[in-house]
């Protein structure tokens, strides 16, 4: 079992059912669905969804943000290529932030309007990546997000470093274990 429950009305009674297809078929009686569209999800809000068997035998849903992250990295690479000729994302980004970087102490020049807008939009993209399960970058994204009002060159370089890290470590999956812990 996937432990997913659906709520639907059957003859004016609200029913909770362990099989979501039951409720979808009830809805299909009134609002026709595309043939073959009822089934387990495979892609949701930019994340690949699929069941996974845990070591304790439980089947749980997991989601991977890999496709979303790869598309985001591709967009950043295109921007860097277009606006900074000769520059590339770092090849060796072992962590999300450059070693020893403290964004609060950055006194580099302020970004121009175009770069500042790009910085702000990419902070939004990174926040979405965190929503899709990239908890390994949550601190760095939050730190960089605190500078969206007045981003500087150093902040943009740190943002590029986060994307260089994601370029190398794009394949992450988060699995939601529905079982209660044995404490």
JSON list of C-alpha atoms in Angstrom, two decimals:
[
{"chain": "A", "resi": 1, "resn": "UNK", "atom": "CA", "xyz": [0.00, 0.00, 0.00]},
{"chain": "A", "resi": 2, "resn": "UNK", "atom": "CA", "xyz": [1.09, 3.56, -0.67]},
{"chain": "A", "resi": 3, "resn": "UNK", "atom": "CA", "xyz": [-0.79, 4.99, 2.36]},
{"chain": "A", "resi": 4, "resn": "UNK", "atom": "CA", "xyz": [-2.39, 7.72, 0.25]},
{"chain": "A", "resi": 5, "resn": "UNK", "atom": "CA", "xyz": [-6.02, 8.50, 1.00]},
{"chain": "A", "resi": 6, "resn": "UNK", "atom": "CA", "xyz": [-8.54, 10.41, -1.09]},
{"chain": "A", "resi": 7, "resn": "UNK", "atom": "CA", "xyz": [-11.71, 12.20, -0.06]},
{"chain": "A", "resi": 8, "resn": "UNK", "atom": "CA", "xyz": [-14.73, 12.28, -2.34]},
{"chain": "A", "resi": 9, "resn": "UNK", "atom": "CA", "xyz": [-18.50, 12.48, -2.18]},
{"chain": "A", "resi": 10, "resn": "UNK", "atom": "CA", "xyz": [-20.52, 9.37, -3.01]},
{"chain": "A", "resi": 11, "resn": "UNK", "atom": "CA", "xyz": [-24.29, 9.93, -2.93]},
{"chain": "A", "resi": 12, "resn": "UNK", "atom": "CA", "xyz": [-23.84, 13.14, -0.87]},
{"chain": "A", "resi": 13, "resn": "UNK", "atom": "CA", "xyz": [-21.70, 11.36, 1.72]},
{"chain": "A", "resi": 14, "resn": "UNK", "atom": "CA", "xyz": [-18.04, 12.30, 2.19]},
{"chain": "A", "resi": 15, "resn": "UNK", "atom": "CA", "xyz": [-15.97, 9.13, 1.86]},
{"chain": "A", "resi": 16, "resn": "UNK", "atom": "CA", "xyz": [-12.29, 8.58, 2.65]},
{"chain": "A", "resi": 17, "resn": "UNK", "atom": "CA", "xyz": [-10.88, 5.82, 0.54]},
{"chain": "A", "resi": 18, "resn": "UNK", "atom": "CA", "xyz": [-7.42, 4.22, 0.52]},
{"chain": "A", "resi": 19, "resn": "UNK", "atom": "CA", "xyz": [-7.53, 3.93, -3.27]},
{"chain": "A", "resi": 20, "resn": "UNK", "atom": "CA", "xyz": [-7.56, 7.34, -4.95]},
{"chain": "A", "resi": 21, "resn": "UNK", "atom": "CA", "xyz": [-8.69, 5.78, -8.23]},
{"chain": "A", "resi": 22, "resn": "UNK", "atom": "CA", "xyz": [-12.05, 5.03, -6.59]},
{"chain": "A", "resi": 23, "resn": "UNK", "atom": "CA", "xyz": [-12.63, 8.76, -6.05]},
{"chain": "A", "resi": 24, "resn": "UNK", "atom": "CA", "xyz": [-11.26, 9.66, -9.47]},
{"chain": "A", "resi": 25, "resn": "UNK", "atom": "CA", "xyz": [-13.72, 7.27, -11.12]},
{"chain": "A", "resi": 26, "resn": "UNK", "atom": "CA", "xyz": [-16.55, 8.90, -9.16]},
{"chain": "A", "resi": 27, "resn": "UNK", "atom": "CA", "xyz": [-15.42, 12.32, -10.42]},
{"chain": "A", "resi": 28, "resn": "UNK", "atom": "CA", "xyz": [-15.11, 10.89, -13.94]},
{"chain": "A", "resi": 29, "resn": "UNK", "atom": "CA", "xyz": [-18.85, 10.24, -13.92]},
{"chain": "A", "resi": 30, "resn": "UNK", "atom": "CA", "xyz": [-19.47, 14.00, -13.91]},
{"chain": "A", "resi": 31, "resn": "UNK", "atom": "CA", "xyz": [-16.29, 15.44, -15.46]},
{"chain": "A", "resi": 32, "resn": "UNK", "atom": "CA", "xyz": [-14.85, 13.24, -18.17]},
{"chain": "A", "resi": 33, "resn": "UNK", "atom": "CA", "xyz": [-11.14, 12.58, -17.87]},
{"chain": "A", "resi": 34, "resn": "UNK", "atom": "CA", "xyz": [-8.75, 11.76, -20.65]},
{"chain": "A", "resi": 35, "resn": "UNK", "atom": "CA", "xyz": [-8.59, 7.98, -21.22]},
{"chain": "A", "resi": 36, "resn": "UNK", "atom": "CA", "xyz": [-5.53, 6.50, -19.52]},
{"chain": "A", "resi": 37, "resn": "UNK", "atom": "CA", "xyz": [-4.97, 9.57, -17.33]},
{"chain": "A", "resi": 38, "resn": "UNK", "atom": "CA", "xyz": [-6.08, 7.91, -14.09]},
{"chain": "A", "resi": 39, "resn": "UNK", "atom": "CA", "xyz": [-3.21, 6.22, -12.31]},
{"chain": "A", "resi": 40, "resn": "UNK", "atom": "CA", "xyz": [-0.27, 6.72, -10.00]},
{"chain": "A", "resi": 41, "resn": "UNK", "atom": "CA", "xyz": [1.47, 10.09, -10.37]},
{"chain": "A", "resi": 42, "resn": "UNK", "atom": "CA", "xyz": [4.85, 10.25, -12.07]},
{"chain": "A", "resi": 43, "resn": "UNK", "atom": "CA", "xyz": [5.59, 13.99, -12.21]},
{"chain": "A", "resi": 44, "resn": "UNK", "atom": "CA", "xyz": [4.34, 16.69, -9.86]},
{"chain": "A", "resi": 45, "resn": "UNK", "atom": "CA", "xyz": [5.28, 20.40, -9.64]},
{"chain": "A", "resi": 46, "resn": "UNK", "atom": "CA", "xyz": [8.64, 19.82, -11.30]},
{"chain": "A", "resi": 47, "resn": "UNK", "atom": "CA", "xyz": [9.61, 16.71, -9.35]},
{"chain": "A", "resi": 48, "resn": "UNK", "atom": "CA", "xyz": [9.68, 13.09, -10.52]},
{"chain": "A", "resi": 49, "resn": "UNK", "atom": "CA", "xyz": [7.45, 11.01, -8.22]},
{"chain": "A", "resi": 50, "resn": "UNK", "atom": "CA", "xyz": [7.75, 7.26, -7.73]},
{"chain": "A", "resi": 51, "resn": "UNK", "atom": "CA", "xyz": [7.34, 4.65, -5.00]},
{"chain": "A", "resi": 52, "resn": "UNK", "atom": "CA", "xyz": [10.37, 3.23, -3.20]},
{"chain": "A", "resi": 53, "resn": "UNK", "atom": "CA", "xyz": [10.73, 0.17, -0.99]},
{"chain": "A", "resi": 54, "resn": "UNK", "atom": "CA", "xyz": [12.36, 1.01, 2.33]},
{"chain": "A", "resi": 55, "resn": "UNK", "atom": "CA", "xyz": [14.65, -1.39, 4.25]},
{"chain": "A", "resi": 56, "resn": "UNK", "atom": "CA", "xyz": [11.76, -2.15, 6.64]},
{"chain": "A", "resi": 57, "resn": "UNK", "atom": "CA", "xyz": [9.66, -3.36, 3.69]},
{"chain": "A", "resi": 58, "resn": "UNK", "atom": "CA", "xyz": [7.32, -0.37, 3.61]},
{"chain": "A", "resi": 59, "resn": "UNK", "atom": "CA", "xyz": [6.59, 1.17, 0.23]},
{"chain": "A", "resi": 60, "resn": "UNK", "atom": "CA", "xyz": [6.79, 4.97, 0.41]},
{"chain": "A", "resi": 61, "resn": "UNK", "atom": "CA", "xyz": [6.55, 7.80, -2.09]},
{"chain": "A", "resi": 62, "resn": "UNK", "atom": "CA", "xyz": [9.75, 9.54, -3.10]},
{"chain": "A", "resi": 63, "resn": "UNK", "atom": "CA", "xyz": [10.45, 12.56, -5.21]},
{"chain": "A", "resi": 64, "resn": "UNK", "atom": "CA", "xyz": [13.48, 13.62, -7.21]},
{"chain": "A", "resi": 65, "resn": "UNK", "atom": "CA", "xyz": [14.22, 17.22, -8.15]},
{"chain": "A", "resi": 66, "resn": "UNK", "atom": "CA", "xyz": [16.93, 16.24, -10.64]},
{"chain": "A", "resi": 67, "resn": "UNK", "atom": "CA", "xyz": [15.17, 17.42, -13.82]},
{"chain": "A", "resi": 68, "resn": "UNK", "atom": "CA", "xyz": [14.22, 20.75, -12.25]},
{"chain": "A", "resi": 69, "resn": "UNK", "atom": "CA", "xyz": [17.77, 21.29, -10.93]},
{"chain": "A", "resi": 70, "resn": "UNK", "atom": "CA", "xyz": [19.35, 20.39, -14.28]},
{"chain": "A", "resi": 71, "resn": "UNK", "atom": "CA", "xyz": [17.09, 22.87, -16.09]},
{"chain": "A", "resi": 72, "resn": "UNK", "atom": "CA", "xyz": [17.95, 25.59, -13.56]},
{"chain": "A", "resi": 73, "resn": "UNK", "atom": "CA", "xyz": [21.69, 24.94, -13.93]},
{"chain": "A", "resi": 74, "resn": "UNK", "atom": "CA", "xyz": [21.35, 25.05, -17.72]},
{"chain": "A", "resi": 75, "resn": "UNK", "atom": "CA", "xyz": [19.62, 28.46, -17.49]},
{"chain": "A", "resi": 76, "resn": "UNK", "atom": "CA", "xyz": [22.39, 29.83, -15.24]},
{"chain": "A", "resi": 77, "resn": "UNK", "atom": "CA", "xyz": [25.09, 28.51, -17.58]},
{"chain": "A", "resi": 78, "resn": "UNK", "atom": "CA", "xyz": [23.35, 30.22, -20.50]},
{"chain": "A", "resi": 79, "resn": "UNK", "atom": "CA", "xyz": [23.19, 33.50, -18.56]},
{"chain": "A", "resi": 80, "resn": "UNK", "atom": "CA", "xyz": [26.85, 33.29, -17.59]},
{"chain": "A", "resi": 81, "resn": "UNK", "atom": "CA", "xyz": [27.83, 32.55, -21.19]},
{"chain": "A", "resi": 82, "resn": "UNK", "atom": "CA", "xyz": [25.75, 35.49, -22.46]},
{"chain": "A", "resi": 83, "resn": "UNK", "atom": "CA", "xyz": [26.76, 38.11, -19.87]},
{"chain": "A", "resi": 84, "resn": "UNK", "atom": "CA", "xyz": [30.25, 37.04, -18.78]},
{"chain": "A", "resi": 85, "resn": "UNK", "atom": "CA", "xyz": [32.27, 35.88, -21.78]},
{"chain": "A", "resi": 86, "resn": "UNK", "atom": "CA", "xyz": [35.04, 33.48, -20.84]},
{"chain": "A", "resi": 87, "resn": "UNK", "atom": "CA", "xyz": [33.61, 32.73, -17.38]},
{"chain": "A", "resi": 88, "resn": "UNK", "atom": "CA", "xyz": [32.31, 29.27, -16.49]},
{"chain": "A", "resi": 89, "resn": "UNK", "atom": "CA", "xyz": [30.77, 27.77, -13.37]},
{"chain": "A", "resi": 90, "resn": "UNK", "atom": "CA", "xyz": [33.34, 26.31, -10.96]},
{"chain": "A", "resi": 91, "resn": "UNK", "atom": "CA", "xyz": [34.36, 22.75, -11.82]},
{"chain": "A", "resi": 92, "resn": "UNK", "atom": "CA", "xyz": [35.11, 21.80, -8.22]},
{"chain": "A", "resi": 93, "resn": "UNK", "atom": "CA", "xyz": [32.30, 22.85, -5.94]},
{"chain": "A", "resi": 94, "resn": "UNK", "atom": "CA", "xyz": [32.52, 20.43, -3.03]},
{"chain": "A", "resi": 95, "resn": "UNK", "atom": "CA", "xyz": [29.96, 22.38, -1.01]},
{"chain": "A", "resi": 96, "resn": "UNK", "atom": "CA", "xyz": [27.18, 24.83, -1.81]},
{"chain": "A", "resi": 97, "resn": "UNK", "atom": "CA", "xyz": [29.19, 27.89, -0.67]},
{"chain": "A", "resi": 98, "resn": "UNK", "atom": "CA", "xyz": [32.74, 28.92, -1.49]},
{"chain": "A", "resi": 99, "resn": "UNK", "atom": "CA", "xyz": [35.06, 27.93, 1.35]},
{"chain": "A", "resi": 100, "resn": "UNK", "atom": "CA", "xyz": [35.21, 30.65, 4.01]},
{"chain": "A", "resi": 101, "resn": "UNK", "atom": "CA", "xyz": [32.67, 32.94, 2.33]},
{"chain": "A", "resi": 102, "resn": "UNK", "atom": "CA", "xyz": [30.63, 35.13, 4.71]},
{"chain": "A", "resi": 103, "resn": "UNK", "atom": "CA", "xyz": [27.91, 36.95, 2.77]},
{"chain": "A", "resi": 104, "resn": "UNK", "atom": "CA", "xyz": [27.21, 39.47, 5.54]},
{"chain": "A", "resi": 105, "resn": "UNK", "atom": "CA", "xyz": [30.79, 40.80, 5.30]},
{"chain": "A", "resi": 106, "resn": "UNK", "atom": "CA", "xyz": [30.75, 41.16, 1.49]},
{"chain": "A", "resi": 107, "resn": "UNK", "atom": "CA", "xyz": [31.66, 44.73, 0.45]},
{"chain": "A", "resi": 108, "resn": "UNK", "atom": "CA", "xyz": [32.06, 44.09, -3.29]},
{"chain": "A", "resi": 109, "resn": "UNK", "atom": "CA", "xyz": [30.34, 46.50, -5.74]},
{"chain": "A", "resi": 110, "resn": "UNK", "atom": "CA", "xyz": [26.56, 46.47, -5.95]},
{"chain": "A", "resi": 111, "resn": "UNK", "atom": "CA", "xyz": [25.02, 44.66, -8.92]},
{"chain": "A", "resi": 112, "resn": "UNK", "atom": "CA", "xyz": [23.61, 46.56, -11.88]},
{"chain": "A", "resi": 113, "resn": "UNK", "atom": "CA", "xyz": [19.85, 46.34, -12.50]},
{"chain": "A", "resi": 114, "resn": "UNK", "atom": "CA", "xyz": [20.05, 43.40, -14.93]},
{"chain": "A", "resi": 115, "resn": "UNK", "atom": "CA", "xyz": [22.29, 41.29, -12.70]},
{"chain": "A", "resi": 116, "resn": "UNK", "atom": "CA", "xyz": [20.26, 42.19, -9.59]},
{"chain": "A", "resi": 117, "resn": "UNK", "atom": "CA", "xyz": [17.05, 41.06, -11.30]},
{"chain": "A", "resi": 118, "resn": "UNK", "atom": "CA", "xyz": [18.74, 37.83, -12.38]},
{"chain": "A", "resi": 119, "resn": "UNK", "atom": "CA", "xyz": [20.02, 37.28, -8.83]},
{"chain": "A", "resi": 120, "resn": "UNK", "atom": "CA", "xyz": [16.54, 37.75, -7.38]},
{"chain": "A", "resi": 121, "resn": "UNK", "atom": "CA", "xyz": [14.94, 35.40, -9.88]},
{"chain": "A", "resi": 122, "resn": "UNK", "atom": "CA", "xyz": [17.54, 32.70, -9.22]},
{"chain": "A", "resi": 123, "resn": "UNK", "atom": "CA", "xyz": [16.95, 32.97, -5.48]},
{"chain": "A", "resi": 124, "resn": "UNK", "atom": "CA", "xyz": [13.32, 32.11, -6.29]},
{"chain": "A", "resi": 125, "resn": "UNK", "atom": "CA", "xyz": [14.47, 29.14, -8.36]},
{"chain": "A", "resi": 126, "resn": "UNK", "atom": "CA", "xyz": [16.71, 27.91, -5.55]},
{"chain": "A", "resi": 127, "resn": "UNK", "atom": "CA", "xyz": [13.87, 28.29, -3.04]},
{"chain": "A", "resi": 128, "resn": "UNK", "atom": "CA", "xyz": [11.75, 26.08, -5.27]},
{"chain": "A", "resi": 129, "resn": "UNK", "atom": "CA", "xyz": [14.57, 23.52, -5.40]},
{"chain": "A", "resi": 130, "resn": "UNK", "atom": "CA", "xyz": [14.55, 23.50, -1.59]},
{"chain": "A", "resi": 131, "resn": "UNK", "atom": "CA", "xyz": [10.76, 22.95, -1.66]},
{"chain": "A", "resi": 132, "resn": "UNK", "atom": "CA", "xyz": [11.34, 19.96, -3.93]},
{"chain": "A", "resi": 133, "resn": "UNK", "atom": "CA", "xyz": [13.61, 18.36, -1.35]},
{"chain": "A", "resi": 134, "resn": "UNK", "atom": "CA", "xyz": [17.07, 19.90, -1.76]},
{"chain": "A", "resi": 135, "resn": "UNK", "atom": "CA", "xyz": [17.54, 20.37, 1.97]},
{"chain": "A", "resi": 136, "resn": "UNK", "atom": "CA", "xyz": [21.32, 20.32, 1.51]},
{"chain": "A", "resi": 137, "resn": "UNK", "atom": "CA", "xyz": [21.25, 23.92, 0.23]},
{"chain": "A", "resi": 138, "resn": "UNK", "atom": "CA", "xyz": [18.62, 25.43, 2.54]},
{"chain": "A", "resi": 139, "resn": "UNK", "atom": "CA", "xyz": [21.06, 27.40, 4.72]},
{"chain": "A", "resi": 140, "resn": "UNK", "atom": "CA", "xyz": [22.97, 28.85, 1.78]},
{"chain": "A", "resi": 141, "resn": "UNK", "atom": "CA", "xyz": [19.79, 29.80, -0.09]},
{"chain": "A", "resi": 142, "resn": "UNK", "atom": "CA", "xyz": [18.36, 31.44, 3.01]},
{"chain": "A", "resi": 143, "resn": "UNK", "atom": "CA", "xyz": [21.58, 33.38, 3.56]},
{"chain": "A", "resi": 144, "resn": "UNK", "atom": "CA", "xyz": [21.70, 34.59, -0.04]},
{"chain": "A", "resi": 145, "resn": "UNK", "atom": "CA", "xyz": [17.98, 35.41, 0.05]},
{"chain": "A", "resi": 146, "resn": "UNK", "atom": "CA", "xyz": [18.62, 37.86, 2.87]},
{"chain": "A", "resi": 147, "resn": "UNK", "atom": "CA", "xyz": [20.54, 40.00, 0.36]},
{"chain": "A", "resi": 148, "resn": "UNK", "atom": "CA", "xyz": [17.92, 40.32, -2.41]},
{"chain": "A", "resi": 149, "resn": "UNK", "atom": "CA", "xyz": [17.26, 43.98, -1.57]},
{"chain": "A", "resi": 150, "resn": "UNK", "atom": "CA", "xyz": [20.88, 44.96, -2.31]},
{"chain": "A", "resi": 151, "resn": "UNK", "atom": "CA", "xyz": [22.83, 42.12, -3.92]},
{"chain": "A", "resi": 152, "resn": "UNK", "atom": "CA", "xyz": [26.54, 42.54, -4.56]},
{"chain": "A", "resi": 153, "resn": "UNK", "atom": "CA", "xyz": [29.03, 40.96, -6.97]},
{"chain": "A", "resi": 154, "resn": "UNK", "atom": "CA", "xyz": [30.23, 38.58, -4.26]},
{"chain": "A", "resi": 155, "resn": "UNK", "atom": "CA", "xyz": [26.67, 37.41, -3.60]},
{"chain": "A", "resi": 156, "resn": "UNK", "atom": "CA", "xyz": [26.22, 36.68, -7.31]},
{"chain": "A", "resi": 157, "resn": "UNK", "atom": "CA", "xyz": [29.50, 34.75, -7.34]},
{"chain": "A", "resi": 158, "resn": "UNK", "atom": "CA", "xyz": [28.28, 32.73, -4.33]},
{"chain": "A", "resi": 159, "resn": "UNK", "atom": "CA", "xyz": [25.01, 32.09, -6.17]},
{"chain": "A", "resi": 160, "resn": "UNK", "atom": "CA", "xyz": [26.99, 30.81, -9.17]},
{"chain": "A", "resi": 161, "resn": "UNK", "atom": "CA", "xyz": [28.89, 28.54, -6.76]},
{"chain": "A", "resi": 162, "resn": "UNK", "atom": "CA", "xyz": [25.59, 27.08, -5.46]},
{"chain": "A", "resi": 163, "resn": "UNK", "atom": "CA", "xyz": [24.62, 26.27, -9.05]},
{"chain": "A", "resi": 164, "resn": "UNK", "atom": "CA", "xyz": [28.05, 24.77, -9.73]},
{"chain": "A", "resi": 165, "resn": "UNK", "atom": "CA", "xyz": [27.49, 22.52, -6.71]},
{"chain": "A", "resi": 166, "resn": "UNK", "atom": "CA", "xyz": [24.03, 21.55, -7.99]},
{"chain": "A", "resi": 167, "resn": "UNK", "atom": "CA", "xyz": [25.51, 20.83, -11.41]},
{"chain": "A", "resi": 168, "resn": "UNK", "atom": "CA", "xyz": [27.72, 18.15, -9.86]},
{"chain": "A", "resi": 169, "resn": "UNK", "atom": "CA", "xyz": [25.17, 16.94, -7.28]},
{"chain": "A", "resi": 170, "resn": "UNK", "atom": "CA", "xyz": [21.86, 17.20, -9.14]},
{"chain": "A", "resi": 171, "resn": "UNK", "atom": "CA", "xyz": [20.61, 13.70, -8.43]},
{"chain": "A", "resi": 172, "resn": "UNK", "atom": "CA", "xyz": [18.94, 13.71, -5.02]},
{"chain": "A", "resi": 173, "resn": "UNK", "atom": "CA", "xyz": [15.74, 12.01, -3.91]},
{"chain": "A", "resi": 174, "resn": "UNK", "atom": "CA", "xyz": [13.60, 12.52, -0.84]},
{"chain": "A", "resi": 175, "resn": "UNK", "atom": "CA", "xyz": [11.50, 9.58, 0.35]},
{"chain": "A", "resi": 176, "resn": "UNK", "atom": "CA", "xyz": [8.57, 10.12, 2.71]},
{"chain": "A", "resi": 177, "resn": "UNK", "atom": "CA", "xyz": [8.47, 7.24, 5.20]},
{"chain": "A", "resi": 178, "resn": "UNK", "atom": "CA", "xyz": [4.87, 6.86, 6.47]},
{"chain": "A", "resi": 179, "resn": "UNK", "atom": "CA", "xyz": [5.77, 4.44, 9.29]},
{"chain": "A", "resi": 180, "resn": "UNK", "atom": "CA", "xyz": [6.06, 5.53, 12.89]},
{"chain": "A", "resi": 181, "resn": "UNK", "atom": "CA", "xyz": [9.57, 5.49, 14.37]},
{"chain": "A", "resi": 182, "resn": "UNK", "atom": "CA", "xyz": [10.37, 2.83, 16.93]},
{"chain": "A", "resi": 183, "resn": "UNK", "atom": "CA", "xyz": [11.73, 4.84, 19.84]}
]
